[in-house]
Amino acid sequence: MDDYWYNQHEAAQAAALEVAVVRMYAELGLIEPTSQGYSAADLAELRRARRLHSDLDLEHETVAALLRMRRRMIALQEQVRRLEVEVRTARQRRNVQEWIEADWD
C-alpha cells in the first residue's frame, strides 16, 4: 500500500493526531505533502512526532527539530556509506594498477 496517498484528514486519523497538528507539522517542514497528499513516509514521521510529543511531553517545535536532526543524521550516514564504497573502489583500482605496472624483469 506504499502507492496510496492520504488526504489531511486520513493522515491525521492514521497518525492519531488532530488535523491542526498535521497542518502545523507541515508548516514546520517536518512533513512535505505533495499535491497528491501524504505518503506512507509522511505518516511514519507523524507517528514518530506523536510519540515524542505524547511520551516525552515535548513541545511540537522541539519534536520537529529532533526529527530534522534525525533526518540529517540518516543523510550523513548514507553519505559515509557512499564515501566508504568510493574509497574501497579507489583502493581496488590502485591495487590492480600497481599489479599491472609491476616490474616483471
PDB file of C-alpha atoms in Angstrom:
ATOM      1  CA  MET A   1       0.000   0.000   0.000  1.00  0.00           C
ATOM      2  CA  ASP A   2       3.047   2.252  -0.498  1.00  0.00           C
ATOM      3  CA  ASP A   3       1.399   3.941  -3.503  1.00  0.00           C
ATOM      4  CA  TYR A   4      -1.596   5.179  -1.539  1.00  0.00           C
ATOM      5  CA  TRP A   5      -1.774   8.873  -0.795  1.00  0.00           C
ATOM      6  CA  TYR A   6      -3.695  10.134   2.218  1.00  0.00           C
ATOM      7  CA  ASN A   7      -5.609  13.379   2.447  1.00  0.00           C
ATOM      8  CA  GLN A   8      -5.070  15.558   5.506  1.00  0.00           C
ATOM      9  CA  HIS A   9      -7.944  14.069   7.481  1.00  0.00           C
ATOM     10  CA  GLU A  10      -6.914  10.476   6.713  1.00  0.00           C
ATOM     11  CA  ALA A  11      -3.307  11.256   7.662  1.00  0.00           C
ATOM     12  CA  ALA A  12      -4.403  12.774  10.946  1.00  0.00           C
ATOM     13  CA  GLN A  13      -6.598   9.794  11.723  1.00  0.00           C
ATOM     14  CA  ALA A  14      -3.920   7.249  10.738  1.00  0.00           C
ATOM     15  CA  ALA A  15      -1.328   9.010  12.920  1.00  0.00           C
ATOM     16  CA  ALA A  16      -3.789   9.586  15.797  1.00  0.00           C
ATOM     17  CA  LEU A  17      -3.305  13.343  15.607  1.00  0.00           C
ATOM     18  CA  GLU A  18      -5.591  16.303  15.184  1.00  0.00           C
ATOM     19  CA  VAL A  19      -5.779  17.812  11.698  1.00  0.00           C
ATOM     20  CA  ALA A  20      -4.441  21.110  13.074  1.00  0.00           C
ATOM     21  CA  VAL A  21      -1.334  19.312  14.364  1.00  0.00           C
ATOM     22  CA  VAL A  22      -0.754  17.636  10.993  1.00  0.00           C
ATOM     23  CA  ARG A  23      -1.085  21.036   9.314  1.00  0.00           C
ATOM     24  CA  MET A  24       1.332  22.590  11.826  1.00  0.00           C
ATOM     25  CA  TYR A  25       3.952  19.867  11.247  1.00  0.00           C
ATOM     26  CA  ALA A  26       3.659  20.509   7.522  1.00  0.00           C
ATOM     27  CA  GLU A  27       4.172  24.231   8.157  1.00  0.00           C
ATOM     28  CA  LEU A  28       7.209  23.452  10.339  1.00  0.00           C
ATOM     29  CA  GLY A  29       8.658  21.425   7.454  1.00  0.00           C
ATOM     30  CA  LEU A  30       8.507  18.119   9.309  1.00  0.00           C
ATOM     31  CA  ILE A  31       6.492  16.571   6.500  1.00  0.00           C
ATOM     32  CA  GLU A  32       6.176  17.723   2.930  1.00  0.00           C
ATOM     33  CA  PRO A  33       2.874  16.625   1.458  1.00  0.00           C
ATOM     34  CA  THR A  34       2.606  16.762  -2.312  1.00  0.00           C
ATOM     35  CA  SER A  35      -0.365  17.729  -4.400  1.00  0.00           C
ATOM     36  CA  GLN A  36      -1.307  14.041  -4.189  1.00  0.00           C
ATOM     37  CA  GLY A  37      -1.420  14.193  -0.400  1.00  0.00           C
ATOM     38  CA  TYR A  38       0.511  12.489   2.384  1.00  0.00           C
ATOM     39  CA  SER A  39       2.697   9.444   1.765  1.00  0.00           C
ATOM     40  CA  ALA A  40       3.345   6.434   3.984  1.00  0.00           C
ATOM     41  CA  ALA A  41       6.689   8.047   4.884  1.00  0.00           C
ATOM     42  CA  ASP A  42       4.836  11.185   5.997  1.00  0.00           C
ATOM     43  CA  LEU A  43       2.607   9.052   8.207  1.00  0.00           C
ATOM     44  CA  ALA A  44       5.621   7.333   9.751  1.00  0.00           C
ATOM     45  CA  GLU A  45       7.119  10.736  10.547  1.00  0.00           C
ATOM     46  CA  LEU A  46       3.820  11.923  12.011  1.00  0.00           C
ATOM     47  CA  ARG A  47       3.680   8.839  14.230  1.00  0.00           C
ATOM     48  CA  ARG A  48       7.233   9.484  15.433  1.00  0.00           C
ATOM     49  CA  ALA A  49       6.234  13.058  16.202  1.00  0.00           C
ATOM     50  CA  ARG A  50       3.158  11.923  18.119  1.00  0.00           C
ATOM     51  CA  ARG A  51       5.209   9.519  20.226  1.00  0.00           C
ATOM     52  CA  LEU A  52       7.827  12.157  21.029  1.00  0.00           C
ATOM     53  CA  HIS A  53       5.143  14.673  21.915  1.00  0.00           C
ATOM     54  CA  SER A  54       2.947  12.360  23.979  1.00  0.00           C
ATOM     55  CA  ASP A  55       5.549  10.044  25.538  1.00  0.00           C
ATOM     56  CA  LEU A  56       8.154  12.688  26.361  1.00  0.00           C
ATOM     57  CA  ASP A  57       5.796  15.658  26.614  1.00  0.00           C
ATOM     58  CA  LEU A  58       7.923  17.701  24.201  1.00  0.00           C
ATOM     59  CA  GLU A  59       6.685  20.843  22.502  1.00  0.00           C
ATOM     60  CA  HIS A  60       5.813  20.462  18.815  1.00  0.00           C
ATOM     61  CA  GLU A  61       8.651  22.759  17.736  1.00  0.00           C
ATOM     62  CA  THR A  62      11.114  20.638  19.724  1.00  0.00           C
ATOM     63  CA  VAL A  63       9.729  17.475  18.158  1.00  0.00           C
ATOM     64  CA  ALA A  64      10.160  18.968  14.688  1.00  0.00           C
ATOM     65  CA  ALA A  65      13.757  19.972  15.490  1.00  0.00           C
ATOM     66  CA  LEU A  66      14.580  16.478  16.778  1.00  0.00           C
ATOM     67  CA  LEU A  67      13.120  14.816  13.719  1.00  0.00           C
ATOM     68  CA  ARG A  68      15.000  17.192  11.407  1.00  0.00           C
ATOM     69  CA  MET A  69      18.216  16.252  13.237  1.00  0.00           C
ATOM     70  CA  ARG A  70      17.297  12.567  12.823  1.00  0.00           C
ATOM     71  CA  ARG A  71      16.876  13.081   9.077  1.00  0.00           C
ATOM     72  CA  ARG A  72      20.204  14.866   8.879  1.00  0.00           C
ATOM     73  CA  MET A  73      21.948  12.045  10.761  1.00  0.00           C
ATOM     74  CA  ILE A  74      20.459   9.482   8.374  1.00  0.00           C
ATOM     75  CA  ALA A  75      21.606  11.546   5.386  1.00  0.00           C
ATOM     76  CA  LEU A  76      25.115  11.797   6.855  1.00  0.00           C
ATOM     77  CA  GLN A  77      25.217   8.038   7.467  1.00  0.00           C
ATOM     78  CA  GLU A  78      24.246   7.451   3.836  1.00  0.00           C
ATOM     79  CA  GLN A  79      26.960   9.843   2.716  1.00  0.00           C
ATOM     80  CA  VAL A  80      29.543   7.995   4.836  1.00  0.00           C
ATOM     81  CA  ARG A  81      28.465   4.681   3.266  1.00  0.00           C
ATOM     82  CA  ARG A  82      28.823   6.154  -0.244  1.00  0.00           C
ATOM     83  CA  LEU A  83      32.266   7.519   0.599  1.00  0.00           C
ATOM     84  CA  GLU A  84      33.351   4.166   2.023  1.00  0.00           C
ATOM     85  CA  VAL A  85      32.350   2.491  -1.241  1.00  0.00           C
ATOM     86  CA  GLU A  86      34.273   5.114  -3.221  1.00  0.00           C
ATOM     87  CA  VAL A  87      37.379   4.585  -1.076  1.00  0.00           C
ATOM     88  CA  ARG A  88      37.162   0.793  -1.446  1.00  0.00           C
ATOM     89  CA  THR A  89      36.713   1.129  -5.197  1.00  0.00           C
ATOM     90  CA  ALA A  90      39.649   3.530  -5.485  1.00  0.00           C
ATOM     91  CA  ARG A  91      41.870   1.208  -3.438  1.00  0.00           C
ATOM     92  CA  GLN A  92      40.919  -1.771  -5.582  1.00  0.00           C
ATOM     93  CA  ARG A  93      41.700   0.188  -8.769  1.00  0.00           C
ATOM     94  CA  ARG A  94      45.020   1.310  -7.325  1.00  0.00           C
ATOM     95  CA  ASN A  95      45.960  -2.247  -6.341  1.00  0.00           C
ATOM     96  CA  VAL A  96      45.092  -3.540  -9.805  1.00  0.00           C
ATOM     97  CA  GLN A  97      47.022  -0.707 -11.441  1.00  0.00           C
ATOM     98  CA  GLU A  98      50.067  -1.396  -9.220  1.00  0.00           C
ATOM     99  CA  TRP A  99      49.904  -5.061 -10.135  1.00  0.00           C
ATOM    100  CA  ILE A 100      49.635  -4.280 -13.870  1.00  0.00           C
ATOM    101  CA  GLU A 101      52.540  -1.827 -13.728  1.00  0.00           C
ATOM    102  CA  ALA A 102      54.718  -4.137 -11.624  1.00  0.00           C
ATOM    103  CA  ASP A 103      58.256  -4.642 -12.848  1.00  0.00           C
ATOM    104  CA  TRP A 104      58.428  -8.196 -14.189  1.00  0.00           C
ATOM    105  CA  ASP A 105      62.103  -8.184 -15.195  1.00  0.00           C
TER     106      ASP A 105
END
